[in-house]
XYZ file of C-alpha atoms in Angstrom:
687
model
C 150.726 230.211 118.644
C 154.477 230.326 118.229
C 157.141 229.242 120.680
C 157.587 232.653 122.324
C 153.920 232.929 123.366
C 153.935 229.394 124.768
C 157.195 230.185 126.572
C 155.666 233.277 128.182
C 152.605 231.262 129.252
C 154.786 228.612 130.890
C 157.044 231.163 132.614
C 154.127 233.176 134.038
C 152.336 230.005 135.172
C 155.431 228.792 137.015
C 156.396 232.165 138.510
C 152.970 233.189 139.795
C 150.880 230.008 140.038
C 153.431 227.243 140.597
C 153.292 224.743 143.442
C 155.785 226.839 145.420
C 152.935 229.278 146.161
C 150.811 226.669 147.978
C 149.099 228.293 150.942
C 150.437 231.786 150.129
C 148.421 234.829 149.004
C 149.468 235.368 145.375
C 149.528 238.612 143.417
C 149.945 238.472 139.649
C 152.179 241.567 139.782
C 153.943 242.373 136.492
C 155.490 245.760 135.737
C 158.232 246.727 133.287
C 161.018 245.702 135.684
C 159.461 242.310 136.435
C 158.911 241.707 132.711
C 162.597 242.376 131.975
C 163.739 240.140 134.842
C 161.605 237.262 133.579
C 162.659 237.768 129.962
C 166.367 237.787 130.744
C 166.153 235.155 133.492
C 164.397 232.613 131.252
C 166.120 233.579 128.013
C 163.014 234.706 126.120
C 163.974 236.807 123.108
C 160.716 238.635 122.447
C 159.290 241.209 124.909
C 155.954 240.225 126.424
C 153.829 243.054 124.983
C 155.216 242.641 121.462
C 154.627 238.891 121.622
C 150.974 239.327 122.668
C 150.391 242.186 120.224
C 151.314 240.009 117.237
C 148.274 237.795 117.822
C 145.647 240.513 118.155
C 142.965 240.736 115.471
C 142.876 244.520 115.302
C 139.947 246.129 113.564
C 137.568 243.252 114.420
C 134.899 242.873 117.087
C 136.950 240.105 118.757
C 140.587 241.334 118.856
C 141.546 238.623 121.391
C 139.921 235.735 119.492
C 143.191 233.995 118.566
C 144.361 234.078 122.195
C 141.050 232.658 123.398
C 141.204 229.908 120.760
C 144.661 228.986 122.020
C 143.340 228.822 125.568
C 140.602 226.344 124.536
C 143.071 224.136 122.682
C 145.325 223.999 125.734
C 142.351 223.259 127.993
C 141.476 220.204 125.913
C 144.976 218.892 126.665
C 145.011 219.771 130.379
C 141.678 220.677 131.993
C 143.269 221.375 135.380
C 146.150 223.483 134.045
C 146.511 227.239 134.458
C 144.194 228.968 131.945
C 146.365 229.750 128.914
C 145.751 233.479 128.628
C 148.298 234.602 131.238
C 150.437 236.672 128.798
C 147.424 238.840 127.924
C 146.440 239.268 131.584
C 150.056 240.108 132.460
C 149.929 242.914 129.888
C 146.718 244.197 131.466
C 148.552 244.406 134.822
C 151.533 246.149 133.203
C 149.147 248.778 131.855
C 147.717 249.260 135.356
C 151.230 249.710 136.783
C 151.761 252.623 134.353
C 148.689 254.577 135.525
C 150.209 257.841 136.727
C 149.594 261.442 135.712
C 151.810 262.537 132.836
C 151.668 265.093 130.049
C 149.519 262.831 127.859
C 147.205 260.970 130.258
C 145.362 261.289 133.510
C 146.111 258.682 136.191
C 142.723 257.041 135.477
C 143.271 256.644 131.714
C 143.733 252.881 131.720
C 142.557 251.867 128.243
C 144.862 254.349 126.485
C 147.864 252.816 128.245
C 146.699 249.260 127.559
C 146.176 249.990 123.869
C 149.495 251.815 123.564
C 151.322 248.934 125.281
C 149.992 246.290 122.863
C 149.549 248.229 119.607
C 151.627 251.406 119.887
C 148.427 253.413 119.374
C 146.358 254.547 122.342
C 143.118 254.469 120.294
C 143.272 250.967 118.764
C 141.821 249.131 121.802
C 139.014 250.829 123.696
C 136.842 250.022 126.694
C 134.271 248.315 124.433
C 136.894 245.668 123.584
C 137.764 244.901 127.196
C 134.884 242.688 128.364
C 136.560 239.374 127.325
C 139.572 240.262 129.489
C 137.393 240.866 132.547
C 135.857 237.416 131.945
C 139.348 235.921 131.754
C 140.163 237.345 135.187
C 137.073 235.694 136.649
C 137.963 232.391 134.966
C 141.455 232.634 136.485
C 140.027 233.370 139.944
C 137.550 230.461 139.744
C 140.359 228.124 138.635
C 142.621 229.231 141.497
C 139.833 228.735 144.046
C 139.164 225.265 142.602
C 142.786 224.304 143.377
C 142.037 224.879 147.103
C 145.194 226.882 147.685
C 147.609 224.383 146.084
C 148.487 227.014 143.453
C 148.352 230.018 145.773
C 145.563 231.781 147.647
C 143.569 233.935 145.233
C 143.765 237.742 145.605
C 141.626 238.547 142.535
C 138.568 240.394 143.904
C 135.000 239.217 143.411
C 132.971 241.410 140.996
C 130.874 242.677 143.898
C 134.004 244.055 145.590
C 134.935 246.339 142.696
C 133.856 249.989 142.445
C 131.116 250.457 139.843
C 133.396 252.557 137.642
C 136.102 249.837 137.721
C 133.861 246.827 137.086
C 136.143 245.560 134.284
C 139.608 247.060 134.800
C 139.561 246.614 138.589
C 140.733 243.002 138.328
C 144.019 244.028 136.685
C 144.399 247.055 138.957
C 144.002 244.900 142.058
C 147.108 242.923 141.081
C 149.174 246.099 140.579
C 148.492 247.594 144.025
C 151.275 245.891 145.992
C 154.708 245.595 144.412
C 157.331 243.095 145.535
C 158.986 245.820 147.634
C 155.633 246.562 149.278
C 155.153 242.932 150.247
C 158.677 242.817 151.717
C 157.924 245.857 153.871
C 154.494 244.681 155.064
C 155.755 242.356 157.869
C 157.856 245.190 159.337
C 154.801 247.427 159.321
C 152.677 244.728 160.956
C 155.306 244.153 163.653
C 155.460 247.883 164.481
C 151.723 247.774 165.193
C 151.890 244.565 167.221
C 154.618 245.994 169.487
C 151.967 248.268 171.001
C 149.770 245.322 172.011
C 147.197 245.913 169.300
C 144.450 243.302 168.878
C 145.292 241.231 165.824
C 144.493 240.851 163.005
C 143.370 244.401 162.288
C 140.893 245.043 159.459
C 142.285 246.516 156.267
C 140.745 249.978 156.673
C 142.358 250.327 160.098
C 145.719 249.287 158.627
C 145.437 251.932 155.909
C 144.557 254.555 158.520
C 147.635 253.559 160.549
C 149.844 253.964 157.469
C 148.567 257.520 157.071
C 148.696 258.387 160.782
C 152.297 257.191 161.043
C 153.323 258.828 157.768
C 154.527 255.496 156.350
C 153.324 256.091 152.768
C 156.905 256.922 151.803
C 157.912 253.287 152.412
C 155.399 251.984 149.854
C 155.427 252.108 146.055
C 153.961 254.978 144.077
C 151.137 252.752 142.813
C 150.136 251.881 146.376
C 150.298 255.549 147.400
C 148.083 256.597 144.453
C 145.493 253.909 145.239
C 145.475 255.046 148.864
C 144.245 258.466 147.738
C 141.314 257.108 145.714
C 138.183 256.784 147.816
C 136.431 254.482 145.333
C 139.401 252.128 145.082
C 140.431 252.280 148.725
C 138.079 249.479 149.940
C 139.727 247.023 147.540
C 143.185 248.024 148.791
C 141.942 247.595 152.365
C 140.647 244.093 151.627
C 143.973 243.134 150.031
C 146.235 244.313 152.853
C 143.767 242.929 155.399
C 144.086 239.458 153.856
C 147.860 239.669 154.185
C 147.446 240.644 157.854
C 145.179 237.645 158.451
C 147.785 235.257 156.986
C 150.809 236.847 158.704
C 152.332 234.498 161.254
C 154.224 237.106 163.282
C 157.676 236.633 161.718
C 159.843 239.336 160.157
C 159.008 238.154 156.648
C 156.117 236.494 154.897
C 156.701 232.768 154.468
C 159.041 232.668 151.458
C 157.676 231.114 148.295
C 159.113 227.696 147.591
C 158.563 226.684 151.215
C 155.307 224.860 151.863
C 153.024 226.725 154.259
C 150.822 224.649 156.566
C 147.921 226.349 158.326
C 147.332 225.501 161.968
C 143.609 225.237 162.708
C 141.707 224.773 165.944
C 139.524 221.667 166.181
C 136.668 221.114 168.653
C 135.907 217.451 169.239
C 134.332 215.701 172.237
C 134.506 218.821 174.423
C 138.215 219.457 173.810
C 140.179 221.965 171.728
C 143.150 220.608 169.785
C 145.272 221.456 166.753
C 144.988 220.159 163.216
C 147.144 221.306 160.284
C 146.075 221.777 156.677
C 148.679 221.526 153.906
C 147.474 222.854 150.556
C 150.379 221.551 148.481
C 149.403 219.103 145.741
C 152.381 216.893 146.680
C 151.563 215.884 150.260
C 153.913 213.753 152.336
C 152.659 211.331 154.956
C 154.769 212.853 157.760
C 156.630 216.072 158.587
C 159.149 216.548 161.407
C 159.560 220.134 162.608
C 161.647 221.882 165.249
C 160.974 221.458 168.988
C 159.626 217.936 168.528
C 156.550 218.920 166.516
C 155.310 216.155 164.186
C 152.566 216.234 161.557
C 150.907 212.903 160.665
C 148.567 212.807 157.670
C 144.932 211.924 158.381
C 144.030 209.345 155.754
C 143.850 210.541 152.163
C 143.130 214.176 153.076
C 144.936 217.513 153.212
C 144.736 217.470 157.044
C 147.452 216.412 159.508
C 147.377 215.563 163.193
C 149.749 217.990 164.984
C 151.577 216.757 168.095
C 154.196 218.433 170.252
C 152.457 221.828 170.460
C 150.985 223.516 173.548
C 147.197 223.141 173.603
C 144.976 225.946 172.260
C 144.528 228.494 175.052
C 144.055 232.219 175.566
C 147.855 232.616 175.440
C 148.607 230.525 172.305
C 145.677 232.055 170.407
C 146.745 235.603 171.302
C 150.474 235.184 170.555
C 150.430 232.940 167.495
C 152.526 229.857 166.707
C 155.268 229.151 164.152
C 157.399 226.046 163.649
C 159.861 225.328 160.786
C 161.451 222.218 159.338
C 161.322 219.663 156.517
C 160.943 222.507 153.958
C 157.666 223.480 155.606
C 156.464 226.340 157.816
C 153.616 225.546 160.203
C 152.068 228.764 161.448
C 149.020 230.369 162.934
C 148.816 234.167 163.272
C 147.608 235.571 166.554
C 143.892 236.320 166.597
C 141.320 237.655 168.989
C 138.330 235.968 167.298
C 138.021 232.236 166.597
C 135.236 230.986 164.297
C 134.517 227.241 164.019
C 132.224 225.517 161.510
C 131.433 221.903 160.716
C 134.167 220.490 158.482
C 132.885 217.937 155.954
C 136.244 216.136 155.779
C 137.051 215.968 159.498
C 133.437 215.508 160.569
C 133.895 217.856 163.560
C 134.034 221.583 164.306
C 137.165 223.219 162.891
C 138.498 226.730 162.295
C 137.316 228.539 159.170
C 138.434 231.663 157.333
C 135.037 233.323 157.239
C 131.359 232.989 158.064
C 129.250 230.701 155.870
C 125.697 232.017 155.380
C 123.026 229.521 156.386
C 125.412 227.310 158.425
C 125.961 227.052 162.175
C 129.140 228.439 163.800
C 130.825 228.470 167.180
C 132.321 231.917 167.864
C 134.952 232.538 170.559
C 136.158 236.066 171.296
C 138.980 237.472 173.417
C 138.066 240.321 175.826
C 139.471 242.910 173.387
C 137.184 241.678 170.597
C 133.976 240.925 172.462
C 132.435 244.328 171.728
C 132.996 243.980 167.952
C 131.610 240.423 167.940
C 128.494 241.439 169.870
C 127.851 244.367 167.508
C 128.098 242.088 164.486
C 125.771 239.463 165.969
C 123.231 242.071 166.988
C 123.169 243.460 163.452
C 123.156 240.266 161.386
C 122.892 236.983 163.323
C 119.705 234.910 163.225
C 120.675 232.771 166.247
C 123.449 232.853 168.841
C 123.318 236.564 169.679
C 123.467 235.975 173.420
C 126.729 234.748 174.936
C 126.719 231.252 176.445
C 127.340 231.772 180.173
C 127.784 228.086 181.075
C 131.239 227.288 182.464
C 132.673 225.023 179.801
C 136.209 223.855 180.558
C 137.367 223.990 176.926
C 136.600 227.715 176.481
C 139.857 229.771 176.746
C 140.042 231.730 179.986
C 138.391 235.138 179.719
C 136.971 234.460 176.259
C 133.251 234.639 175.432
C 131.316 231.900 173.642
C 128.396 232.164 171.190
C 126.736 229.052 169.744
C 125.129 228.140 167.461
C 125.589 231.324 165.450
C 123.820 231.413 162.063
C 123.445 234.133 159.439
C 120.462 233.424 157.219
C 120.866 236.636 155.231
C 124.219 236.898 153.426
C 123.447 240.417 152.175
C 122.861 241.668 155.733
C 125.995 239.829 156.936
C 128.242 241.483 154.325
C 126.820 244.916 155.106
C 127.282 244.400 158.867
C 130.893 243.260 158.416
C 131.646 246.437 156.468
C 130.022 248.593 159.149
C 131.516 246.935 162.230
C 135.052 246.248 160.888
C 137.185 245.860 164.022
C 138.266 242.341 164.976
C 135.598 240.727 162.753
C 136.382 242.777 159.649
C 138.215 239.920 157.893
C 135.560 237.234 158.304
C 133.781 237.850 154.986
C 132.152 234.828 153.318
C 134.351 233.229 150.622
C 134.120 234.906 147.204
C 131.808 233.247 144.654
C 132.518 233.896 140.973
C 129.923 231.728 139.249
C 126.665 229.852 139.720
C 127.416 226.341 140.967
C 125.998 223.318 142.776
C 127.227 222.327 146.230
C 126.629 219.332 148.475
C 123.837 216.868 147.805
C 123.853 213.065 147.773
C 125.506 211.913 144.557
C 124.643 208.610 142.905
C 127.480 206.791 141.124
C 129.707 209.828 140.335
C 131.763 207.649 137.987
C 128.714 207.365 135.712
C 127.442 210.933 135.999
C 129.024 213.567 138.287
C 125.745 215.499 138.316
C 123.382 212.646 139.244
C 121.793 212.946 142.712
C 119.507 210.786 144.835
C 115.948 212.072 144.750
C 115.415 213.971 147.997
C 119.153 214.599 148.295
C 119.385 217.357 145.695
C 122.299 219.840 146.008
C 122.255 223.476 147.051
C 122.679 226.301 144.549
C 125.434 228.797 145.351
C 124.757 232.218 143.828
C 127.567 234.417 142.469
C 128.337 237.460 144.589
C 127.406 239.744 141.698
C 123.795 238.417 141.530
C 122.799 237.742 145.149
C 120.191 239.843 146.936
C 116.778 241.382 146.320
C 115.736 241.436 142.681
C 117.596 238.258 141.738
C 115.451 235.639 140.000
C 116.341 231.944 140.232
C 114.589 229.626 137.796
C 114.280 225.868 138.280
C 113.276 224.060 135.081
C 112.429 227.462 133.609
C 110.067 228.493 136.418
C 110.423 230.705 139.466
C 109.657 228.775 142.667
C 108.114 230.747 145.563
C 109.679 228.357 148.123
C 113.145 229.613 147.174
C 112.554 233.378 147.105
C 113.538 233.955 150.721
C 116.906 232.214 150.363
C 117.617 233.955 147.040
C 116.820 237.383 148.473
C 119.123 236.619 151.416
C 121.987 235.825 149.013
C 122.787 232.454 150.602
C 122.926 228.885 149.348
C 119.531 227.777 148.027
C 118.431 224.203 148.954
C 116.734 222.328 146.114
C 115.640 219.354 148.228
C 112.609 221.309 149.474
C 111.121 221.277 145.958
C 110.557 217.483 145.914
C 111.557 217.304 142.244
C 110.524 214.330 140.145
C 113.259 211.955 138.929
C 114.844 213.112 135.681
C 116.920 215.964 134.296
C 116.585 219.471 135.716
C 118.045 222.910 135.084
C 118.809 225.875 137.342
C 119.356 229.308 135.835
C 120.116 232.767 137.219
C 121.114 235.979 135.433
C 121.461 234.169 132.106
C 123.617 231.329 133.467
C 122.231 227.784 133.364
C 123.513 224.607 134.985
C 121.996 221.136 134.827
C 121.740 218.033 137.005
C 119.667 214.851 137.251
C 117.842 213.008 140.039
C 116.973 209.319 140.341
C 115.629 206.850 142.876
C 118.637 204.610 142.249
C 121.587 204.335 139.905
C 122.145 201.459 137.545
C 125.817 200.540 137.863
C 127.158 199.093 134.648
C 128.821 195.696 135.038
C 132.500 195.454 134.282
C 133.001 193.922 130.863
C 135.825 191.543 130.044
C 135.022 191.427 126.312
C 133.847 194.378 124.225
C 132.357 194.055 120.760
C 132.407 196.957 118.325
C 133.701 198.426 115.093
C 137.393 199.237 114.716
C 138.332 202.568 113.151
C 141.302 202.899 110.777
C 142.207 206.236 109.169
C 138.853 207.650 110.176
C 136.809 204.801 108.618
C 134.881 202.204 110.605
C 135.132 198.525 109.709
C 132.198 196.959 107.815
C 131.659 194.183 110.361
C 131.947 194.101 114.171
C 134.670 192.288 116.073
C 136.057 191.919 119.588
C 138.027 195.037 120.436
C 141.445 194.639 122.015
C 142.977 196.976 124.584
C 144.802 198.721 121.731
C 141.733 199.287 119.512
C 139.150 199.929 122.259
C 139.890 203.678 122.818
C 139.212 204.521 119.150
C 136.613 201.866 118.418
C 132.858 202.434 118.091
C 130.801 200.618 120.723
C 127.176 200.606 121.769
C 124.382 202.585 120.146
C 123.931 206.343 120.424
C 120.363 207.433 119.700
C 120.547 210.849 121.332
C 120.767 212.601 117.969
C 118.125 210.486 116.192
C 115.306 212.317 114.426
C 111.711 211.154 114.450
C 110.506 210.208 110.962
C 107.625 212.614 111.131
C 109.904 215.600 111.855
C 109.667 218.052 108.956
C 112.891 219.055 107.271
C 113.766 222.743 107.029
C 115.649 223.812 103.903
C 117.917 226.862 103.872
C 119.993 228.413 101.083
C 123.664 229.071 101.892
C 126.064 231.243 99.913
C 128.783 229.476 97.945
C 131.102 232.483 98.147
C 131.077 232.589 101.962
C 134.463 232.114 103.624
C 132.882 229.932 106.300
C 129.384 228.528 106.950
C 128.535 227.171 110.407
C 125.429 225.845 112.077
C 125.259 226.337 115.882
C 122.543 224.036 117.219
C 120.589 224.943 120.344
C 121.856 221.819 122.144
C 125.565 222.662 121.779
C 126.429 220.831 118.565
C 128.364 222.683 115.871
C 128.671 221.845 112.162
C 130.770 223.279 109.360
C 128.772 223.236 106.111
C 130.767 222.604 102.933
C 129.451 223.647 99.518
C 128.834 220.543 97.347
C 130.528 220.099 94.002
C 128.533 221.124 90.917
C 127.018 218.046 89.209
C 128.053 217.294 85.616
C 124.553 217.634 84.197
C 124.552 221.390 85.031
C 126.927 222.168 82.207
C 125.246 219.584 79.927
C 121.690 220.843 80.371
C 122.327 224.488 81.329
C 125.246 225.610 79.198
C 124.304 229.290 79.258
C 123.412 229.494 82.953
C 126.103 230.854 85.333
C 126.941 228.868 88.451
C 124.389 229.635 91.180
C 125.541 231.607 94.206
C 123.858 229.328 96.742
C 123.535 225.707 97.802
C 120.832 223.913 99.767
C 121.148 222.674 103.338
C 118.422 220.615 105.049
C 117.905 220.455 108.801
C 115.937 217.518 110.198
C 114.523 217.949 113.712
C 117.260 220.287 114.900
C 117.134 224.010 115.677
C 119.773 226.677 115.922
C 121.424 229.496 113.991
C 122.963 229.415 110.520
C 126.087 231.609 110.421
C 127.949 232.854 107.333
C 131.231 234.790 107.268
C 132.035 236.971 104.256
C 134.784 239.618 104.063
C 135.483 239.215 107.756
C 131.867 239.915 108.832
C 129.376 237.391 110.201
C 125.674 237.289 109.374
C 123.191 234.846 110.821
C 119.588 233.736 110.645
C 117.540 231.426 112.894
C 116.445 227.931 111.940
C 113.820 226.976 114.544
C 116.247 228.580 117.009
C 114.543 227.661 120.301
C 116.170 228.162 123.714
C 119.939 227.512 123.762
C 121.007 224.662 126.058
C 124.616 224.124 124.965
C 125.585 221.802 127.821
C 123.302 218.973 126.728
C 125.231 217.606 123.712
C 128.137 218.083 121.346
C 131.239 220.091 122.216
C 129.991 223.080 124.265
C 133.382 224.803 124.316
C 133.785 224.811 120.535
C 130.154 225.918 120.247
C 130.751 228.829 122.652
C 133.883 229.947 120.799
C 132.054 229.950 117.461
C 129.071 231.889 118.829
C 131.278 234.501 120.498
C 133.306 234.962 117.320
C 130.059 235.654 115.464
C 128.266 237.617 118.188
C 127.731 240.586 115.824
C 125.849 238.353 113.339
C 122.360 239.551 114.302
C 120.498 241.970 116.560
C 117.580 239.605 117.195
C 116.803 238.783 120.828
C 116.992 235.073 120.012
C 120.625 235.460 118.937
C 121.372 237.560 122.036
C 120.291 234.542 124.131
C 122.822 232.366 122.259
C 125.601 234.919 122.834
C 124.761 235.153 126.545
C 124.812 231.345 126.904
C 128.198 231.255 125.165
C 129.616 233.931 127.483
C 128.566 231.948 130.522
C 130.226 228.819 129.147
C 133.341 230.890 128.489
C 133.767 231.871 132.152
């Protein structure tokens, strides 16, 4: 990649995902005007679309391969950095911002605009090329969620939230719905509703209806107005504007970027409600002093702060909201008529949460104006806590109802009930899940193995939103377990501790995605070594004899013995013939290792003993105790054949990321089902 592409990546990362967005909902909004402002403001010579278009491999099955390769190289340097495909995603949003009816296209003709933007030809890039970009959006969303708000609150929708006909392009379209002018107008619109004493926050669908009833469409951008008219896309727009309403603190403007936003949460501890603040910024100070004598003191090495100098949580403070400024920080809590508390793992007590967590217990408090909506939701979806607690507890705000413990064992039913009820509970959806992952559990010596758990303390499996519900199959060590079917069908976290697994390595797979972990009765902690013996490496060659390694030579030296790749003597060798005229020959092993096979030089005796024989077209390659796929590229096309292929488990050895990139580049190499399994495993690694 040249300097201009790297410059665009850095500019977009800073503008849209920099630390100044901590605690703020972030939209990756890029249209033609924004692109020009960034280009001129940062002194970038080349326009964004032209810069990205130069690196497309047009006419191939993987037109974005060079951009994805660049992303992997950058990830090796900084695993926590913003995924390095932002210029391409920015172009996908620019294409969405151009979706209006004109003489050449319908308003829904996205791919023609995207192709024309990057290539100048509306037919060069079609919908069949777009799947890698939809995966990039999900990678970006997962990364932003992993930062816990320090790089902005994610507004990229979960796959389950997209209309079926927008399953790929909906990610880019979601970021083009609200322009900068729209976001500036939103607080004024919210305030006009609050002046009439409306219960707050309102669900997104109600907000959209109010825009139409009041004839306020004229104050919003054309893109917003067009999305408002589309019934299939309207729910996504409602979710987006509803999230902004839930984070609005009652002021005339959203908290400006560049100013740290601290969330004020309610804490329930020892029969008393109090305040605790959460600061999502990566650079956290020990103390903040705000106006009116409010002070925030950090609680240990956490993102939480003790808040003093504020009036206690009550019916009045919860209904009116709180905002305090100072020390380049805004501490705020929007008014709300429903308060949901869950057990916080860091604080160790009940604390406010953004949404319900399926399978966990909650305390739900509701103002009189919201009690009907809360009761309807609990009647439809709650497993426990449907009846209000009528005991006179002094900490319950005056006039508010109390339900405890409230649990939702069926996440599918909960999501459906939230959509039906809307009202004051319409914004309490469970957090979006983009990929299969492990959560909780009792870890043993994380410094040795981050996925090693105490036997009996196995983690829970969190299912992606796109795969939860009836019909989903979860496999543990390749087998479906009847004990887990109920939790899987309910779409909630699946506990593995109930399986009483034997110590050792285990796998969990769902919808083609596989993750691994290990269990043990105890962990052997390696002693700290003061002297290390090994082989020094100079210019890629190891020394002939061992020696004590110094601090300077230790990082590159060879220590210990690695027998993981050893082959049993009785393992039969498999011989394959490879073409000498191939541009590239690779071997993708089932365990994630990847080799480049080089054609050997012709021995001298060929010309001595076979003077009239032309040079053969092939060379031999032997494979001892290893299975996988042999891949050959000639004239830009890949062909492959299995070599004891087996089941792909690319996380177990080698460099899985390089393996995934190679497999995806060659995904057209074969139509065999065995190769399709390799391609699917690579796609899941690529997320």
